[in-house]
PDB file of C-alpha atoms in Angstrom:
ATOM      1  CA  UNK A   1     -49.904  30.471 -18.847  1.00 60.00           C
ATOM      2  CA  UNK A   2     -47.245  32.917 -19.995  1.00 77.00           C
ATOM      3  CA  UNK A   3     -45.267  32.076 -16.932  1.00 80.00           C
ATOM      4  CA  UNK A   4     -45.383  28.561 -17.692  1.00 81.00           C
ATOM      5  CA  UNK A   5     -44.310  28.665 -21.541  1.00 83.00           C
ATOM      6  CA  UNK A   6     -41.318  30.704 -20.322  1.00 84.00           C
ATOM      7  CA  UNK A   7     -40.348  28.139 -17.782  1.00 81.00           C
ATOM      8  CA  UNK A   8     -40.431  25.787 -20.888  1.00 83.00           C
ATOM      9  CA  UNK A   9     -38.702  27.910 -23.170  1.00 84.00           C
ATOM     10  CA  UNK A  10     -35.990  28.553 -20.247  1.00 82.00           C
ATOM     11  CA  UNK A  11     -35.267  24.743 -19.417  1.00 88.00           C
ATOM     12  CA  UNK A  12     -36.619  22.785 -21.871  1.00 88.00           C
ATOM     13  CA  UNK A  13     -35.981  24.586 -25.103  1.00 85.00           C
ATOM     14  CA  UNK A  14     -35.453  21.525 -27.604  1.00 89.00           C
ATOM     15  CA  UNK A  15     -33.729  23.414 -30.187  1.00 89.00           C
ATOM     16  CA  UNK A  16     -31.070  24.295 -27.558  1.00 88.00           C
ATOM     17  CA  UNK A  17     -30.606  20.988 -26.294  1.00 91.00           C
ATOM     18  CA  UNK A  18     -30.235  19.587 -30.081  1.00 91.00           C
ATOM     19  CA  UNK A  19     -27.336  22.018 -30.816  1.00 91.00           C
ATOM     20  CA  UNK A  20     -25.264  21.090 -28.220  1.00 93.00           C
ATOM     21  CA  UNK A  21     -25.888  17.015 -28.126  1.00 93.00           C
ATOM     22  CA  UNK A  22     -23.474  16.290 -30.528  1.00 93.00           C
ATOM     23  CA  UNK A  23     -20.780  18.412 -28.632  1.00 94.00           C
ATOM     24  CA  UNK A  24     -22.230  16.318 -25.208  1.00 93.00           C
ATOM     25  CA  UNK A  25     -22.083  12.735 -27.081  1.00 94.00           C
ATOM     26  CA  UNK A  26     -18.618  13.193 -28.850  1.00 93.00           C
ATOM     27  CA  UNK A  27     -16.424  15.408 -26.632  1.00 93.00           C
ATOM     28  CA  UNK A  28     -18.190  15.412 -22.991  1.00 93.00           C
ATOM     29  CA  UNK A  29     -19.455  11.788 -22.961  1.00 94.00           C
ATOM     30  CA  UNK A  30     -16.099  10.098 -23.742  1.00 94.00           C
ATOM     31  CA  UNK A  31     -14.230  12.749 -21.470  1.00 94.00           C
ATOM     32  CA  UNK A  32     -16.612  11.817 -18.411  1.00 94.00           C
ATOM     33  CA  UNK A  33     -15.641   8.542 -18.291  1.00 94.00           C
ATOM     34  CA  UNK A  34     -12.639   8.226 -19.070  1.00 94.00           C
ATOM     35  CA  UNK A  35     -12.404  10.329 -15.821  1.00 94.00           C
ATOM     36  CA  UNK A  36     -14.517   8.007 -13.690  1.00 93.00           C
ATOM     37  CA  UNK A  37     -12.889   5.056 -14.852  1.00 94.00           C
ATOM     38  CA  UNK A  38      -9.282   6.331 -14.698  1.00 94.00           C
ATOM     39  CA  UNK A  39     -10.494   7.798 -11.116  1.00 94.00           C
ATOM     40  CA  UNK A  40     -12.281   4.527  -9.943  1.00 93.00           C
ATOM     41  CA  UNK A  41      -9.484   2.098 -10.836  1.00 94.00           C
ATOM     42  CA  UNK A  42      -6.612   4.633  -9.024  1.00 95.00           C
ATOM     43  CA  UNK A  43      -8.531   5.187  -6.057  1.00 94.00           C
ATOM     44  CA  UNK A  44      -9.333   1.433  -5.672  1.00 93.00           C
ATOM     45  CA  UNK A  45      -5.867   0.543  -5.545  1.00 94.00           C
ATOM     46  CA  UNK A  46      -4.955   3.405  -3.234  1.00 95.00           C
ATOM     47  CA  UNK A  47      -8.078   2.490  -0.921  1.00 94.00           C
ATOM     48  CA  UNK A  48      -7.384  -1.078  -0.450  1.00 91.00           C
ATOM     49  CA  UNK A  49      -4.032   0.393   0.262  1.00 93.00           C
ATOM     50  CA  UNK A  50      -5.866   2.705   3.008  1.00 94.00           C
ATOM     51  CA  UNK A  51      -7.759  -0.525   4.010  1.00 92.00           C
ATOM     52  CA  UNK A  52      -4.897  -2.635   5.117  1.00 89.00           C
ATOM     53  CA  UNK A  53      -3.351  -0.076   6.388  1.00 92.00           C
ATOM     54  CA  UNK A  54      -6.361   0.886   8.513  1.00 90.00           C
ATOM     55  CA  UNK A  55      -6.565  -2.797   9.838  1.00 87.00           C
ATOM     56  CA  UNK A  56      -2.723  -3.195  10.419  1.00 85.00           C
ATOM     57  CA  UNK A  57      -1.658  -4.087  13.894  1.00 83.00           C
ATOM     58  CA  UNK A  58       0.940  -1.219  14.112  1.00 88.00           C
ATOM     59  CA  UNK A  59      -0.279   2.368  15.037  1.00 91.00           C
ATOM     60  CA  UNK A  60       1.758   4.110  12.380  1.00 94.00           C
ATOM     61  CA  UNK A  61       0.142   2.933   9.625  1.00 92.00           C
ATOM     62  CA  UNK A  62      -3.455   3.189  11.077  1.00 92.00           C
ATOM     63  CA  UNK A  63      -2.774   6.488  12.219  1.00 94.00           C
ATOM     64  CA  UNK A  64      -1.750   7.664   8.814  1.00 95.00           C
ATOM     65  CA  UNK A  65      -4.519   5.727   7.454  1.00 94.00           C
ATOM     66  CA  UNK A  66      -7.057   7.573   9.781  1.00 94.00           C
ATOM     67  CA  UNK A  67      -5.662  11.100   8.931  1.00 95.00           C
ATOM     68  CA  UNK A  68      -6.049  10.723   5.089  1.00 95.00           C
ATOM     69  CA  UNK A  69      -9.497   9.334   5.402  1.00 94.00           C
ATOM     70  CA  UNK A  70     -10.704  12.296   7.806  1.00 94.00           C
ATOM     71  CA  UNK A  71      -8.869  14.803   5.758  1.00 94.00           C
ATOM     72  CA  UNK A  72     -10.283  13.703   2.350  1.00 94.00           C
ATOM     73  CA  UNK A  73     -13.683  12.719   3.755  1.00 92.00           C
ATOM     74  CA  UNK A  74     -14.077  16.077   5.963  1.00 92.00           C
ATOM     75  CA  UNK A  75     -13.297  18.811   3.270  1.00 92.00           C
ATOM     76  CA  UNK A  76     -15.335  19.982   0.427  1.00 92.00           C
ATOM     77  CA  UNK A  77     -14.968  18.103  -2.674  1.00 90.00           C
ATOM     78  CA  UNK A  78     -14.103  21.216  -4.684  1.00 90.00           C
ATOM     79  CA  UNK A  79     -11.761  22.747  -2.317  1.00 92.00           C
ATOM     80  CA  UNK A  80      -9.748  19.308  -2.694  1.00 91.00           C
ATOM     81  CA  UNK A  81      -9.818  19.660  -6.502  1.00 92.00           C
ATOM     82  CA  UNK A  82      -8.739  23.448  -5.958  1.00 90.00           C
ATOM     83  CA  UNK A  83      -5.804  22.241  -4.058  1.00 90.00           C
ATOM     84  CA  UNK A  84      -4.737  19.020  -5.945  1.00 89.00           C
ATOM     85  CA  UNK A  85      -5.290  20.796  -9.583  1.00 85.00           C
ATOM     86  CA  UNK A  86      -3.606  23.907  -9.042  1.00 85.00           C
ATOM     87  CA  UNK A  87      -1.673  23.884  -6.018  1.00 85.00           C
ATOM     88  CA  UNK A  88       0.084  20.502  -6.856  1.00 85.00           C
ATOM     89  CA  UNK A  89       0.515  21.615 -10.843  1.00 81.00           C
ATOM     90  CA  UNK A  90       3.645  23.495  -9.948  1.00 81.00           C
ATOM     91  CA  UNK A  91       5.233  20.050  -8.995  1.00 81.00           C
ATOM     92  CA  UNK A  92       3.493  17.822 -10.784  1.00 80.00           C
ATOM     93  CA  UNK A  93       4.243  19.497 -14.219  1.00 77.00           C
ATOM     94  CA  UNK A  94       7.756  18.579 -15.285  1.00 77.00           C
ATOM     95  CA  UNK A  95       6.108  14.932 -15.319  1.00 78.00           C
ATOM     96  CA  UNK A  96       2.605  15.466 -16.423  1.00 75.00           C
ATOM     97  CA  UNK A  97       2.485  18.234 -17.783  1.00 73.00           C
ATOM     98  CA  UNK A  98       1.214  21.352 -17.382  1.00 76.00           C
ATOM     99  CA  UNK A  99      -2.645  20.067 -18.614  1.00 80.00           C
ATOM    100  CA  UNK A 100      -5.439  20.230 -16.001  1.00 84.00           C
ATOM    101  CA  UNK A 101      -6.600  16.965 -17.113  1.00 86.00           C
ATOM    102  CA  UNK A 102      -4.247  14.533 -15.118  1.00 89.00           C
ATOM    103  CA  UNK A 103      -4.827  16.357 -11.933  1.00 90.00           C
ATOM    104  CA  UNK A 104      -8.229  15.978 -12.077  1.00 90.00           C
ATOM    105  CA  UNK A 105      -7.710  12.183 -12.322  1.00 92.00           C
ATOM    106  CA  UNK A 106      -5.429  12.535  -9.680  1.00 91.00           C
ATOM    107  CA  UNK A 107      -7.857  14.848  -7.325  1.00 92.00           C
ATOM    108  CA  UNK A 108     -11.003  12.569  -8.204  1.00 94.00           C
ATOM    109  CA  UNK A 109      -8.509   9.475  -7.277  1.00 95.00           C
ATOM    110  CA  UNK A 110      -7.426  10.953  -4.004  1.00 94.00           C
ATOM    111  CA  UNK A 111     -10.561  11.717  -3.128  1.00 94.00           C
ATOM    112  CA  UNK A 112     -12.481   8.276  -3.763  1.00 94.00           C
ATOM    113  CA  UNK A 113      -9.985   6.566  -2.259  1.00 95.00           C
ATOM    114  CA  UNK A 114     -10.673   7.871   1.401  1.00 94.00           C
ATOM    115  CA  UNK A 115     -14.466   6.228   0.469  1.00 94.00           C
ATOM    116  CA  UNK A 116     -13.192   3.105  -0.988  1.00 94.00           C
ATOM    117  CA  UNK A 117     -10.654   2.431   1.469  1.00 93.00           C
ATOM    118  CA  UNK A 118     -13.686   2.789   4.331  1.00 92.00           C
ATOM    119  CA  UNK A 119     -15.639   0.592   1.834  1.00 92.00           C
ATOM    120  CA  UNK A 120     -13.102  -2.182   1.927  1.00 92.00           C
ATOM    121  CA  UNK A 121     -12.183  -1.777   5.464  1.00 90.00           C
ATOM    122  CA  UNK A 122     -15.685  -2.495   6.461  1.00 89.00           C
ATOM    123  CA  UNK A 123     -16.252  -5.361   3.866  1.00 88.00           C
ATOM    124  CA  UNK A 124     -12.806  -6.796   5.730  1.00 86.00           C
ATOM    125  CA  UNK A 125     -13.670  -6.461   9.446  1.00 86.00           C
ATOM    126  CA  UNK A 126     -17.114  -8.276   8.349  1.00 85.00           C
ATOM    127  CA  UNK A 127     -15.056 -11.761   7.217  1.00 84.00           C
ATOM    128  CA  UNK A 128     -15.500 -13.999  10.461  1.00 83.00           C
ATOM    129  CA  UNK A 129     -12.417 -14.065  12.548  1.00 80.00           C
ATOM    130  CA  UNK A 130     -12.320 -17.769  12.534  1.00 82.00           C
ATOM    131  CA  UNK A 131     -11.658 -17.399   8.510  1.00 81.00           C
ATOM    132  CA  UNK A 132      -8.397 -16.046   9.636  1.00 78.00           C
ATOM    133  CA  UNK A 133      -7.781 -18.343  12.602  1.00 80.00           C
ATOM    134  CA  UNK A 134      -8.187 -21.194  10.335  1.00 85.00           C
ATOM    135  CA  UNK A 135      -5.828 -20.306   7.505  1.00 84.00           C
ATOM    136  CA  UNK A 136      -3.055 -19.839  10.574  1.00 80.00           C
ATOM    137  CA  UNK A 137      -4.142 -22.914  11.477  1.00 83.00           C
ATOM    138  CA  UNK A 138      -3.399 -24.821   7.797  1.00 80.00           C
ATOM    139  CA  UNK A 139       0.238 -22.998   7.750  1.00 82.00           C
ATOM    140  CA  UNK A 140      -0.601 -19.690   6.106  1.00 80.00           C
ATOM    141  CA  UNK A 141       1.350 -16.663   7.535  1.00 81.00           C
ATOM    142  CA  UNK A 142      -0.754 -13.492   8.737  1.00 76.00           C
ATOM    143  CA  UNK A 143       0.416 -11.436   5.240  1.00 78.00           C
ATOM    144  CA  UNK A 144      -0.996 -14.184   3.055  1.00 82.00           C
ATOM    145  CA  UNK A 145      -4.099 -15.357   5.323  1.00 81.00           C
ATOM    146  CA  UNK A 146      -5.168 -11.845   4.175  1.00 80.00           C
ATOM    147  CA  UNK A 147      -4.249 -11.733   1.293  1.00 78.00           C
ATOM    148  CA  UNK A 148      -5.602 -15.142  -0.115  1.00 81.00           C
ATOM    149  CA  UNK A 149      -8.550 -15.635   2.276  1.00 83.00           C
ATOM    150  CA  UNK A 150      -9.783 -12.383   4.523  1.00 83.00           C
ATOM    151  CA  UNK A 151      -9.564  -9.632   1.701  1.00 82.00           C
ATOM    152  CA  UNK A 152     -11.159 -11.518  -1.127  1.00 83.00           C
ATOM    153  CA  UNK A 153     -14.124 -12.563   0.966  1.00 83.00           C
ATOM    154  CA  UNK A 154     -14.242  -8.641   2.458  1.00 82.00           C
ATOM    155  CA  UNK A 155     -14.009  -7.198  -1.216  1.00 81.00           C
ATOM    156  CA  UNK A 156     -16.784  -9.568  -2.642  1.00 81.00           C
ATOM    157  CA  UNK A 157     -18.874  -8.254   0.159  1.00 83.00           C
ATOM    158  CA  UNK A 158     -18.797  -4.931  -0.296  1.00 86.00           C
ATOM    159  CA  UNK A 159     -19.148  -4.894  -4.623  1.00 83.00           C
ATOM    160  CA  UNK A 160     -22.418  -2.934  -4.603  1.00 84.00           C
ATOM    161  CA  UNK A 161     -20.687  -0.274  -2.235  1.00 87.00           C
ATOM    162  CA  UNK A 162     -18.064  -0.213  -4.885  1.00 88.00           C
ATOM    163  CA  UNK A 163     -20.647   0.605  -7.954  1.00 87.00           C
ATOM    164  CA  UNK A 164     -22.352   2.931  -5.471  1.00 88.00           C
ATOM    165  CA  UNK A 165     -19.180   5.049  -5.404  1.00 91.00           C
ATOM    166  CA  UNK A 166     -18.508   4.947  -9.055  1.00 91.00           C
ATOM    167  CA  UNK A 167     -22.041   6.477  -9.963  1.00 91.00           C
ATOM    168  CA  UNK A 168     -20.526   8.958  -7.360  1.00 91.00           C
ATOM    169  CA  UNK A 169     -17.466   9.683  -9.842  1.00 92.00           C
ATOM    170  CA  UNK A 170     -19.246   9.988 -12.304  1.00 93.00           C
ATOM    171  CA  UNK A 171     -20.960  12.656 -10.732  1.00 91.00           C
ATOM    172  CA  UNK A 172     -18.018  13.966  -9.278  1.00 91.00           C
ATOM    173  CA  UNK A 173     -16.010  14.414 -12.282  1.00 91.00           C
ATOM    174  CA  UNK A 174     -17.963  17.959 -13.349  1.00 90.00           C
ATOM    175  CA  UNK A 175     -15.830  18.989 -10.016  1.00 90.00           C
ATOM    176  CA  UNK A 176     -12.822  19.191 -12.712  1.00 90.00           C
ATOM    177  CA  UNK A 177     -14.989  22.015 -14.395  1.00 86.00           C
ATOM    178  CA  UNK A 178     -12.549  24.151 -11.279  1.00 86.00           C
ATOM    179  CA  UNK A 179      -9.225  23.601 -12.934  1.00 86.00           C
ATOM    180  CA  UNK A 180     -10.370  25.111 -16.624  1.00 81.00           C
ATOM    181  CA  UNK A 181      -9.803  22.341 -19.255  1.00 81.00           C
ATOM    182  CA  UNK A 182      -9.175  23.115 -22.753  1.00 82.00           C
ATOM    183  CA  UNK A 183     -12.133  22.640 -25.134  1.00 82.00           C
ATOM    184  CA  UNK A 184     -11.529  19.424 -26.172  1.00 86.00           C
ATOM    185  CA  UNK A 185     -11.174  18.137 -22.805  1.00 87.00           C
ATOM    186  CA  UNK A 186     -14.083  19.271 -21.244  1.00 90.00           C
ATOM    187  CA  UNK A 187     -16.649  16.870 -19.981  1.00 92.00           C
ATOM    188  CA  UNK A 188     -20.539  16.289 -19.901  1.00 93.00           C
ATOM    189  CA  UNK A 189     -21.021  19.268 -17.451  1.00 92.00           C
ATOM    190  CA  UNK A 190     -18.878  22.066 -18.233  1.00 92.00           C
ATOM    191  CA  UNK A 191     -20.250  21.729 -22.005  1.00 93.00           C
ATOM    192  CA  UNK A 192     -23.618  22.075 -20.698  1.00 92.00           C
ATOM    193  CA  UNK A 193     -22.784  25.404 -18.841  1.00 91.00           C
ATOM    194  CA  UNK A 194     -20.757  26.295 -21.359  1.00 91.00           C
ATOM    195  CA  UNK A 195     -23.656  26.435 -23.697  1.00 91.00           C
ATOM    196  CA  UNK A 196     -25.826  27.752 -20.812  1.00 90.00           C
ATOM    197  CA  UNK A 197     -23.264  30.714 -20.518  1.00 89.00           C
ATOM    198  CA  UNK A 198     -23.655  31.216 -24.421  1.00 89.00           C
ATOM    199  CA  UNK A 199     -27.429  30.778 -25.028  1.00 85.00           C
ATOM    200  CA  UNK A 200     -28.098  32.911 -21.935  1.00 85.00           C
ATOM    201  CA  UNK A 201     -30.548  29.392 -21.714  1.00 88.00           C
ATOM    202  CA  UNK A 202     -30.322  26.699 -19.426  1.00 92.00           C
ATOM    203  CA  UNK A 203     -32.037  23.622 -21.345  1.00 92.00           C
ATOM    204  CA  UNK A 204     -28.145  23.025 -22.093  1.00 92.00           C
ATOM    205  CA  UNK A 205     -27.642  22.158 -18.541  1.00 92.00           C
ATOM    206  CA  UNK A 206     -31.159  20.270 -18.383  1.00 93.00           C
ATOM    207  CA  UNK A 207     -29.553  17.967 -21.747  1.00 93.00           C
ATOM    208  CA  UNK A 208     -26.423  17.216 -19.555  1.00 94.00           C
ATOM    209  CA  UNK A 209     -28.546  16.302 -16.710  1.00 93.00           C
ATOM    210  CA  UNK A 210     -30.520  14.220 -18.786  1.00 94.00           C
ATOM    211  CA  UNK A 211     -27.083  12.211 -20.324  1.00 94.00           C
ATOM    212  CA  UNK A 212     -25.975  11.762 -16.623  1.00 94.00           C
ATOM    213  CA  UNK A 213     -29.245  10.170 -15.644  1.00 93.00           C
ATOM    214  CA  UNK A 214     -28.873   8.242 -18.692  1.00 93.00           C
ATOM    215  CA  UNK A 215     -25.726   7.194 -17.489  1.00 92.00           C
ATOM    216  CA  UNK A 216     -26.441   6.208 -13.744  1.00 91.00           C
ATOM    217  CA  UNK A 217     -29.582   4.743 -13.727  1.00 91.00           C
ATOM    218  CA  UNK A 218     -28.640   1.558 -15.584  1.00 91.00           C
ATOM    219  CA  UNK A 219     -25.604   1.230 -12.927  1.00 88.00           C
ATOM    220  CA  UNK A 220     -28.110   1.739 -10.326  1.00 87.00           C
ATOM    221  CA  UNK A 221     -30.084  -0.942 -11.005  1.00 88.00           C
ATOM    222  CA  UNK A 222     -27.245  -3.191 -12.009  1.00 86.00           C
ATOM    223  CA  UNK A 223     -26.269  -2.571  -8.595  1.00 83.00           C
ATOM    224  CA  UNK A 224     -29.201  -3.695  -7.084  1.00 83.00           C
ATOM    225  CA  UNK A 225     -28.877  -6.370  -9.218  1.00 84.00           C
ATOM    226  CA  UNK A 226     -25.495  -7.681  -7.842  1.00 79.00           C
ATOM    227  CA  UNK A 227     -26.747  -6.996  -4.214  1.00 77.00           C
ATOM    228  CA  UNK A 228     -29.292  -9.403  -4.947  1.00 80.00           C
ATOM    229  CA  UNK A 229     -27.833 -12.003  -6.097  1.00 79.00           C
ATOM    230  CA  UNK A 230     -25.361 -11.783  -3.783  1.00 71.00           C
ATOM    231  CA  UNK A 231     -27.406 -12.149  -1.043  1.00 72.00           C
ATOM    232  CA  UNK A 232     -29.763 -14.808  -2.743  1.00 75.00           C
ATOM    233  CA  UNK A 233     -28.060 -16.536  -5.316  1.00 60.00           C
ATOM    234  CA  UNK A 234     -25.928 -19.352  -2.874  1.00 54.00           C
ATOM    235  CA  UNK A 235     -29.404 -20.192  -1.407  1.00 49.00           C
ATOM    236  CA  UNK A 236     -30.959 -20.958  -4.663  1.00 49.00           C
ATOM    237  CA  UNK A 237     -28.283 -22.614  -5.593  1.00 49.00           C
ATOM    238  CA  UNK A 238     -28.371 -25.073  -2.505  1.00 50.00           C
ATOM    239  CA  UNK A 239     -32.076 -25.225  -3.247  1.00 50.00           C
ATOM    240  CA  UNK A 240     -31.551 -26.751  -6.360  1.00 51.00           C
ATOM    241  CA  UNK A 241     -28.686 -28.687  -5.359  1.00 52.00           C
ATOM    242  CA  UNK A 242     -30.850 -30.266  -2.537  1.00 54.00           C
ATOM    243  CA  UNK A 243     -34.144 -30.970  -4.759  1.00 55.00           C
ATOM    244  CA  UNK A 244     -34.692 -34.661  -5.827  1.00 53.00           C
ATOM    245  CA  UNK A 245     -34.130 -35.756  -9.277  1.00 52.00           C
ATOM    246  CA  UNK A 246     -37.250 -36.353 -11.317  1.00 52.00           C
ATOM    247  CA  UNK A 247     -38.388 -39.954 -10.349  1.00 52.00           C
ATOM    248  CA  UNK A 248     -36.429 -40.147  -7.799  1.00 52.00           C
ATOM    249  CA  UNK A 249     -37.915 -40.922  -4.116  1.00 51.00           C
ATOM    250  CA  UNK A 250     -37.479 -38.493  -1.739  1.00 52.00           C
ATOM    251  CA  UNK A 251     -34.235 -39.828   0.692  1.00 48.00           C
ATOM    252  CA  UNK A 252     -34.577 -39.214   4.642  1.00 47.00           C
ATOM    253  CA  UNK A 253     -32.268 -38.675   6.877  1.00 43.00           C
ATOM    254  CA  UNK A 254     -31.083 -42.049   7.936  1.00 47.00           C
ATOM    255  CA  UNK A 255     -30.733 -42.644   3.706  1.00 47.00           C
ATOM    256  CA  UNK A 256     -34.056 -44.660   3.555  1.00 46.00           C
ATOM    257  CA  UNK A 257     -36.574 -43.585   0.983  1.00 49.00           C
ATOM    258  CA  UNK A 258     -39.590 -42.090   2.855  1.00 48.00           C
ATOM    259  CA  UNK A 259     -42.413 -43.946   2.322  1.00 45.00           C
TER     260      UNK A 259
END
C-alpha cells in the first residue's frame, strides 16, 4: 500500500499538476502550436517540392530528391535539431536572429518535409496514368497536366497521411526543448520538465502528457473521419443520386417502367 500511495504522490500529485497548468495553458500551449503549424505549412511546401522533384524525369533532381529524404528520414530526430539549431545559428543569425525559436521551425520544417514529400509522392504515383495521358491528349503540356490534374487528385488522396504527420509535429516540437528557449518561449514539454526539475516530482510531466493527449486525440479521430468519407462518401452520394423519387416507378434499363 505504501508503495502504491508513493507512486501516486510521484506521478499524479494534483496539487503539482494545478500549479503549473496555467504556465502549460498560457505559455506552452500557444508556443506548441504555433510550432506545429508554422512547421506543417513550411514542410508542406518544401515536400511537394521534394515530391515533384522525386517524380521528375531528369536524374538530377530525383537524385537530390532521394538524398534529402534518406538523410532526413535516416538520422535521429534530435541530432537533426542539434545540427539545424545550433550549427546553422552562426549563419542564420544576421537574418533571424540569434533566438532558438526560428530554428526550431526551421529544423521541425526540414525534417517533416522528407515525410510529406514521401506522402505526396505516393498519393501522386497512385493517380491513374491515363489521368495524365488524357490531359496531353485535350492540349495540356506535361508541367500543367500535373499541375491542374495529377497533383490535386494525388494530394486529396493522401489528406489523412497529411493529419497523421501533423499529430507527429506536434509531438515533435518538445525536440526544440535541445536548443534552450527562453522562458517565454518554451512549449508544452519543456514546462513540464521544467517543473519536474523544480518539484523534484514528475506529475508535471504526467499534466503535459495529459494536454498533448488532449490535443491529438480529437485530430485522430478527425482523421479517421476524413479517411472515411473519403473512401465512402462518392458512393453514397451515387446511391442517392441513383434512388427513385418518391412516387416515382422504378425505370429499367431500356427506360420502361418495370412493371
Amino acid at each position: 500500500m505504501d508503495a502504491f500511495q508513493q507512486f501516486l504522490k510521484t506521478f499524479f500529485d494534483f496539487n503539482a499538476m494545478a500549479e503549473v497548468a496555467p504556465e502549460l495553458l498560457l505559455v506552452g500551449l500557444p508556443n506548441t502550436l504555433i510550432f506545429a503549424i508554422s512547421s506543417g505549412i513550411l514542410g508542406t511546401l518544401f515536400g511537394l517540392l521534394l515530391a515533384v522533384m522525386g517524380i521528375s524525369k531528369h536524374r538530377l533532381p530525383r537524385y537530390l530528391a532521394r538524398i534529402y529524404t534518406d538523410i532526413f528520414r535516416g538520422l535521429p530526430a534530435a541530432l537533426i535539431m542539434l545540427l539545424i539549431g545550433i550549427g546553422l545559428s552562426p549563419l542564420t543569425s544576421p537574418i533571424l536572429g540569434k533566438s532558438p525559436y526560428p530554428m526550431g521551425i526551421l529544423a521541425l520544417s526540414l525534417m517533416a518535409a522528407a515525410y510529406i514529400g514521401e506522402i505526396f509522392r505516393s498519393g501522386i504515383q497512385s493517380v491513374e496514368k491515363g489521368q495524365l495521358e488524357a490531359s496531353r491528349a485535350l492540349g495540356f503540356s506535361y508541367s500543367s497536366s500535373m499541375r491542374l490534374v495529377v497533383i490535386p487528385q494525388g494530394v486529396r488522396r493522401v489528406l489523412p497521411a497529411l493529419m497523421n504527420q501533423f499529430i507527429a509535429l506536434i509531438k515533435d516540437s518538445s525536440l526544440v526543448f535541445f536548443l534552450g528557449l527562453l522562458a517565454s518561449q518554451r512549449e508544452i514539454f519543456r514546462i513540464g520538465n521544467d517543473a519536474q526539475a523544480n518539484s523534484g516530482n514528475i506529475s508535471p510531466l504526467v499534466a503535459a502528457g495529459v494536454l498533448y493527449l488532449i490535443l491529438t486525440i480529437p485530430l485522430t479521430h478527425l482523421v479517421n473521419y476524413i479517411d472515411k468519407r473519403l473512401r465512402t462518401g462518392r458512393a453514397e452520394k451515387n446511391t442517392e443520386k441513383n434512388q427513385p423519387e418518391q412516387g416515382q416507378a422504378p425505370v429499367s434499363v431500356e427506360g420502361s417502367p418495370v412493371r
